[in-house]
Amino acid sequence: MKLNWGLIGGGEGSQIGPAHRLGARVDGLYEFVAGALDADPARGSAYAQNLGVAPDRAYGDWREMLDGERGRPDRIDLVTVATPNATHYQIAKAFVEAGIAVLCEKPMTMTVEEAEDLARTVERTKIPFAVNYGYSGYPLVRHMRAMAARGDLGKVRLVKAEFAHGFHADAADADNPRVRWRYDPAQIGASAQFADCGIHALQMASYVLGQHPLQLSADFISGVSSRTLEDDAFVNFRMEGGATLRLWTSSIAVGRMHGLNLQVFGEKGGLRWAQEWPNQLYWTPVGGRTEIIERGAPNLSPEADRASRVTIGHAEGMPLAFANIYADLAETIRAGKEGRAPKREASQYPTVEDGLRSMAAIAAAVESAKRGGAWVDARPPMRR
Amino acid sequence: MKLNWGLIGGGEGSQIGPAHRLGARVDGLYEFVAGALDADPARGSAYAQNLGVAPDRAYGDWREMLDGERGRPDRIDLVTVATPNATHYQIAKAFVEAGIAVLCEKPMTMTVEEAEDLARTVERTKIPFAVNYGYSGYPLVRHMRAMAARGDLGKVRLVKAEFAHGFHADAADADNPRVRWRYDPAQIGASAQFADCGIHALQMASYVLGQHPLQLSADFISGVSSRTLEDDAFVNFRMEGGATLRLWTSSIAVGRMHGLNLQVFGEKGGLRWAQEWPNQLYWTPVGGRTEIIERGAPNLSPEADRASRVTIGHAEGMPLAFANIYADLAETIRAGKEGRAPKREASQYPTVEDGLRSMAAIAAAVESAKRGGAWVDARPPMRR
Amino acid sequence: MKLNWGLIGGGEGSQIGPAHRLGARVDGLYEFVAGALDADPARGSAYAQNLGVAPDRAYGDWREMLDGERGRPDRIDLVTVATPNATHYQIAKAFVEAGIAVLCEKPMTMTVEEAEDLARTVERTKIPFAVNYGYSGYPLVRHMRAMAARGDLGKVRLVKAEFAHGFHADAADADNPRVRWRYDPAQIGASAQFADCGIHALQMASYVLGQHPLQLSADFISGVSSRTLEDDAFVNFRMEGGATLRLWTSSIAVGRMHGLNLQVFGEKGGLRWAQEWPNQLYWTPVGGRTEIIERGAPNLSPEADRASRVTIGHAEGMPLAFANIYADLAETIRAGKEGRAPKREASQYPTVEDGLRSMAAIAAAVESAKRGGAWVDARPPMRR
Amino acid sequence: MKLNWGLIGGGEGSQIGPAHRLGARVDGLYEFVAGALDADPARGSAYAQNLGVAPDRAYGDWREMLDGERGRPDRIDLVTVATPNATHYQIAKAFVEAGIAVLCEKPMTMTVEEAEDLARTVERTKIPFAVNYGYSGYPLVRHMRAMAARGDLGKVRLVKAEFAHGFHADAADADNPRVRWRYDPAQIGASAQFADCGIHALQMASYVLGQHPLQLSADFISGVSSRTLEDDAFVNFRMEGGATLRLWTSSIAVGRMHGLNLQVFGEKGGLRWAQEWPNQLYWTPVGGRTEIIERGAPNLSPEADRASRVTIGHAEGMPLAFANIYADLAETIRAGKEGRAPKREASQYPTVEDGLRSMAAIAAAVESAKRGGAWVDARPPMRR
């Protein structure tokens, strides 16, 4: 039996809506049965019906949807929250409290306080909750995590993470509304590029390491001088487990197309991976030769194997990584229904803790950047 | 409204079944409503029901399915034929004659005669018919085709195509049943590696060029000496439009993971693309610098744009290429229902003509290889 | 006529001696006529004679060499100083004051004060003086510099420079004398990895940009915990022309073989180059496609053309880059003898100013790292 | 003591002259003491003197040089023959018979008969004789050869060799005299691209394998239709040791800059190497992961180690490969003078046998191409 899935936000013309519907559809694990897709209730309902949602579950807004679903015997098992950022917190919290699993777009909240509150809510209710750091779904990202966890790298000393692209480098384009809002503090908050992209690199590094940030020192610049928020940032982190993370993010790095990549250097070896060519992982044991680990190769790790769908040598890409988050949640929800523990290799989705840590890191980076790169505590208060 | 989709073959444990179900599911264009999934009727029916097919449409075999579907008002719009090779011809032909669109696994038939008969049937009935050369679905493959068609390359002089991997190089593994059948003439016919992989390279070259083979000269070897059929082949082609195609295929090229790639050299410029890194295409105008064309870049071609799902810089992979074949067929079927022409940029799926040409090329290559590389006519008799 | 060349240091068993002799020999511009190659006078003299130097010019030490050469009509035109670091300053200064051109190994001096004194001496005497930042000799590095100078990039906003390798990552090897001295403050001074490798990346960035550092903020770590000096550093710079430079250097980045590379991002486009694959340069104009610029391609720049020796498509490497420094000096010395200006495209060697700036940057980075990454002035006092 | 070196051909304005002088100079093993550099005696003599050759050894032509050198106590130890192709044979033979070692440019001769005669002369006289297949000097090419020889690959089944570039693709440029002569049978003989570039690929394959060609089947085309000789060729070989070699060469492959590369597939593993990125070699053991072998890594092979000059991670290029041929000859000549065997790792230069086999292969390929790809004997008659 498929699980029932609902979507909030992601209406007609949005980019993220189709991505979520695709992610939820890839493995045939969910039926799309309910939606509140648009700020305009009539448009949202019409679009949902157009996508095959029954009229009575094509809701006008999220509150209506929560009320409507709450009482149904066939109520949704999972809701995806893909609304404007400022609304994530209240919607996600409301569904968690109603006992419905949530996949929340990033940023999870607008403030650290909200993030802490949401984290406490999830801890208390034990409802499955994921934050959509979709790059965590790549098979070889999961394999790096498994290698780190099983000790292949020894103690990790240093991580280099980048998410640097060049799509906002054109000063002539800076006033283009499609770009401008991304650097407008009124719409975006106190950080632009670090909060938007850098945070993916931080989450990936934390995810692979199994370590959260302890302290950080940030340098923000506005390469396009008309901007008040940063379009390029460098942040050094001390991680809780002792590693140093050096993180660069940029939107003015002309010639870089996406630019999310990770290098992990431990006592016993080093790893190198890049999102644009995600099917190869480079591993060098200390004193040995660099080896190319291919996605789909035999004997990788259960985590990588579960996340792969096609045989070795065939390219896999981002939409399937995304789908892995949905697949993990499906296993987790099913396990809950069946009163068993979910499979370990499916318990790999980014959690409310990732969301919480991200919000704390953004706040800390903004503060550090303002204070000329001073080292500041990067932890949320409730984790100090 | 979704189209109704049925699957023949692809039962429990098969690799190709999940790939087709994934391909059909990605865009939410089809409902999987009917199946005859297994040579064992009871197993096939049980598995189909397990996958959500209604009991009365979980058929015991393809004939039962044809009878069952033929009369239904909600009969299937498309059937995928993923049965053992020797059965493709009769099943595909029967469904075409019943007026049902077909996506047929390769090889389309076992003989050139069968292929000609099927081609004639499709021409007569005008039923949509695709052969599953799934690599044709990659956005940048379609862009190469568009570039060639619109004249960017000038007259094409030379094409270099490869599909060379190394997964059957282990002589110790040659008796492994999972490998051995691939080189057994009784199961496979007169060609192993060329018919299995080389033909993809030929189809891609023909697809991009818009030219079919005229003559060929083939050299087959058995690198693992216990094999009677070739595990490595080189074939030179003269194409109908004047280009020469040089095609290499291998399963003993240790260190190559997949190895499907294409280079096209024309009067005005050259192209280079590789399946393992499908999101970049290298283009060099004569006298100019090599440029990197990224999947998802603005202003490529309608054919490439239609086939892309995520923004530039995000990796896309094989399963989405595969899904593009399904999306093309959906548009074609819908257009037929609506009495209009399908969109040009969706009329990009590999056709019965590709299947026919492939069968003729295999037969010709086998003959040429036997005759020491003599040049032989590569066309099917009905196209001479 | 060949120029007369002398070498100080670089005795038997040294790595740097053969590299200099190779560099000086490649173009046949110099005759190796004088040397003081070893701390042990007898060994040094014997080795020099073994290498073809006449007995009366196979000196026991540098002072003897200075005295011996000073009065000769055929005295050396250029001396290379490749002695232990602590002696560079006095030797280089003495030869400059004797009117002999100098190629000085890096670090040019041990302190900023010495560097300033040497810079003043060179300015006063106008004797040709180069510091051996040999990577400056690569044709495509020179082409990047020419592109920046002629405005192809517009105003440069951001530079990313790395020199990160993994050859000192093995903790078990940290006590190996061949490695240990590199992290011993008594032998090396206050900085290890930044002063040794990072400084190459800084020099290259400054060289390409035509901008010197203004301020910096540094983070040093000792990834191998037994070390007192840094084996990994990150330094942010504000450059005098307004660009930000982000510089990473490491010797614990396992899997990276050399790791010197540069990315330059301007208003109009971006560049990417790596020392390990030095014959390709990637250039992306804003809004355009990435283009691959090949060493040896027609119509690059006079600076790149002069520095290339073989035709396009043939790999060139480090020894020829090194030789370009010698070739530049030869042209400069000859021009001086002939009372004319040297060719502009030969006036590309790293100068005493580079040496001076480097020393100031090292001192500043050490101070900043001690002060938790505080921003400090990176200029030598005499340039403030 | 340096060896005495003479050059014939390579006069002012030639490309090959500077390359040889550079190659001979790199290691300081030779003194350039004699030359007959130009068809015009006065020009040749003036140019040689300009390059530092004494007036009495700046000869007007090669016969004068042979006479002049023959009797001298300090006569040349090695002569390089870099004259127009048609003269190689007689000059090389004359110097061999005078007891002077020869480095002969390719093609060694114009006919198989001449090549056989020269091979017999060298066999009889035992004078060191090399043909300038300069790519043989790359450290990792030598390492491939060592790996094959010591059995790392097991029996080699298949080799894929390419030397395909695109610099003669412009039809508008085909009448340019700098290009046209290369396709003019009157100047070049019966083969253009195969004899010019393909032969390097054949020599490299033979060199690495330690196997010579037995039979071949060739397909030649003229992609630029105004040409009478081929600008693109494909040749299949059966090698004497049982391997199949598939060789592609082209000058119309737009976008390829040089395009010499080699893939070797054996029972135990596969190798991949490319001239444009010569410092990495890819090695995949059967059933294992691909490993990257870096030039300069420890514990490669004596052959590779001898041919490397700078430490791992620093690019080395073609001029140093070239210099390795000179270094090998120097060791061989010295060993002869000293009455000892040369070091095995220096006995790696391409020999008269390579030259002989090349001439036979060219003749055979031309014949096969004319006969529609018929298999023909590729051996010189004296080796049948």
CSV table of C-alpha atoms in Angstrom, one decimal, chain C residues 189-324:
chain,number,residue,atom,x,y,z
C,189,GLY,CA,60.8,30.4,11.8
C,190,ALA,CA,57.3,31.2,12.9
C,191,SER,CA,55.4,29.7,10.0
C,192,ALA,CA,55.7,26.3,8.3
C,193,GLN,CA,53.1,25.5,5.7
C,194,PHE,CA,52.0,29.0,4.9
C,195,ALA,CA,55.6,30.2,4.5
C,196,ASP,CA,56.6,27.2,2.5
C,197,CYS,CA,53.7,26.6,0.1
C,198,GLY,CA,51.0,29.2,0.9
C,199,ILE,CA,53.3,31.9,-0.1
C,200,HIS,CA,53.5,30.5,-3.7
C,201,ALA,CA,49.8,30.8,-3.9
C,202,LEU,CA,49.9,34.4,-2.6
C,203,GLN,CA,52.6,35.3,-5.0
C,204,MET,CA,50.7,33.8,-7.9
C,205,ALA,CA,47.5,35.6,-7.0
C,206,SER,CA,49.3,38.9,-6.6
C,207,TYR,CA,51.2,38.3,-9.8
C,208,VAL,CA,48.1,37.6,-11.9
C,209,LEU,CA,46.1,40.3,-10.3
C,210,GLY,CA,48.8,43.0,-10.2
C,211,GLN,CA,47.7,43.7,-6.7
C,212,HIS,CA,49.5,43.3,-3.4
C,213,PRO,CA,47.9,42.4,-0.1
C,214,LEU,CA,46.6,45.2,2.2
C,215,GLN,CA,45.2,43.3,5.1
C,216,LEU,CA,44.8,39.7,6.1
C,217,SER,CA,43.1,37.4,8.6
C,218,ALA,CA,44.7,34.0,9.2
C,219,ASP,CA,43.6,30.7,10.7
C,220,PHE,CA,46.4,28.2,11.4
C,221,ILE,CA,46.0,24.6,12.6
C,222,SER,CA,48.2,21.7,13.3
C,223,GLY,CA,46.3,18.8,11.9
C,224,VAL,CA,49.1,16.4,13.1
C,225,SER,CA,48.8,17.3,16.7
C,226,SER,CA,52.4,16.8,17.7
C,227,ARG,CA,53.4,19.8,15.6
C,228,THR,CA,53.9,23.2,17.0
C,229,LEU,CA,53.7,25.0,13.7
C,230,GLU,CA,50.8,24.9,11.3
C,231,ASP,CA,50.4,22.2,8.7
C,232,ASP,CA,47.2,23.8,7.4
C,233,ALA,CA,46.2,27.4,7.0
C,234,PHE,CA,43.5,29.5,5.7
C,235,VAL,CA,44.1,33.2,5.0
C,236,ASN,CA,41.6,35.9,3.8
C,237,PHE,CA,43.2,38.9,2.2
C,238,ARG,CA,42.0,42.3,1.2
C,239,MET,CA,44.1,43.3,-1.8
C,240,GLU,CA,45.2,46.9,-2.5
C,241,GLY,CA,43.1,47.0,-5.6
C,242,GLY,CA,39.9,46.0,-3.8
C,243,ALA,CA,39.8,42.2,-4.5
C,244,THR,CA,39.4,39.7,-1.8
C,245,LEU,CA,41.8,36.7,-1.9
C,246,ARG,CA,40.9,33.5,-0.1
C,247,LEU,CA,43.9,31.3,0.2
C,248,TRP,CA,44.2,27.7,1.5
C,249,THR,CA,47.3,25.8,2.0
C,250,SER,CA,47.8,22.4,3.5
C,251,SER,CA,50.2,19.5,3.8
C,252,ILE,CA,47.6,17.1,5.3
C,253,ALA,CA,45.2,17.1,2.5
C,254,VAL,CA,45.6,13.4,1.7
C,255,GLY,CA,45.0,12.6,-1.9
C,256,ARG,CA,46.1,15.9,-3.3
C,257,MET,CA,49.4,15.6,-5.1
C,258,HIS,CA,50.5,19.2,-5.5
C,259,GLY,CA,47.4,21.3,-5.3
C,260,LEU,CA,48.5,24.7,-6.5
C,261,ASN,CA,45.6,26.3,-8.3
C,262,LEU,CA,44.0,29.6,-8.9
C,263,GLN,CA,40.5,30.9,-9.6
C,264,VAL,CA,40.0,34.5,-10.5
C,265,PHE,CA,36.5,36.1,-10.6
C,266,GLY,CA,35.9,39.5,-12.1
C,267,GLU,CA,33.1,41.6,-13.3
C,268,LYS,CA,33.3,40.3,-16.8
C,269,GLY,CA,34.5,36.7,-16.4
C,270,GLY,CA,36.2,34.0,-14.5
C,271,LEU,CA,39.4,32.0,-14.9
C,272,ARG,CA,40.5,28.7,-13.5
C,273,TRP,CA,44.0,27.1,-13.7
C,274,ALA,CA,45.8,24.2,-11.9
C,275,GLN,CA,49.5,23.6,-11.8
C,276,GLU,CA,49.1,19.8,-12.2
C,277,TRP,CA,47.4,20.3,-15.6
C,278,PRO,CA,49.1,23.5,-16.6
C,279,ASN,CA,48.4,23.4,-20.3
C,280,GLN,CA,44.7,24.3,-20.1
C,281,LEU,CA,43.1,27.4,-18.8
C,282,TYR,CA,39.3,27.7,-18.3
C,283,TRP,CA,37.7,31.0,-19.1
C,284,THR,CA,34.1,31.9,-18.7
C,285,PRO,CA,32.8,35.3,-19.8
C,286,VAL,CA,29.8,36.5,-17.7
C,287,GLY,CA,26.7,35.1,-19.3
C,288,GLY,CA,28.7,32.8,-21.7
C,289,ARG,CA,30.0,29.3,-21.9
C,290,THR,CA,33.2,28.1,-20.4
C,291,GLU,CA,36.0,28.0,-23.0
C,292,ILE,CA,39.2,26.0,-22.8
C,293,ILE,CA,42.3,28.0,-23.6
C,294,GLU,CA,45.1,25.8,-24.7
C,295,ARG,CA,48.8,26.7,-24.2
C,296,GLY,CA,50.2,27.3,-27.6
C,297,ALA,CA,47.0,28.4,-29.2
C,298,PRO,CA,47.3,31.2,-31.6
C,299,ASN,CA,46.6,34.8,-30.6
C,300,LEU,CA,46.9,34.4,-26.8
C,301,SER,CA,49.3,37.2,-25.6
C,302,PRO,CA,52.9,38.0,-26.2
C,303,GLU,CA,53.6,37.1,-22.6
C,304,ALA,CA,52.2,33.6,-23.1
C,305,ASP,CA,53.7,33.1,-26.5
C,306,ARG,CA,57.2,34.0,-25.4
C,307,ALA,CA,56.9,31.4,-22.6
C,308,SER,CA,55.8,28.5,-24.8
C,309,ARG,CA,58.3,26.2,-26.4
C,310,VAL,CA,56.4,23.4,-28.1
C,311,THR,CA,53.3,23.4,-30.2
C,312,ILE,CA,49.7,23.2,-29.0
C,313,GLY,CA,48.6,19.9,-27.6
C,314,HIS,CA,52.0,18.9,-26.3
C,315,ALA,CA,52.3,18.9,-22.6
C,316,GLU,CA,54.8,21.4,-21.1
C,317,GLY,CA,55.7,21.2,-17.4
C,318,MET,CA,57.4,22.8,-14.4
C,319,PRO,CA,61.0,22.6,-15.6
C,320,LEU,CA,60.2,24.8,-18.5
C,321,ALA,CA,58.3,27.2,-16.4
C,322,PHE,CA,61.4,27.5,-14.3
C,323,ALA,CA,63.5,28.0,-17.4
C,324,ASN,CA,61.4,31.0,-18.3
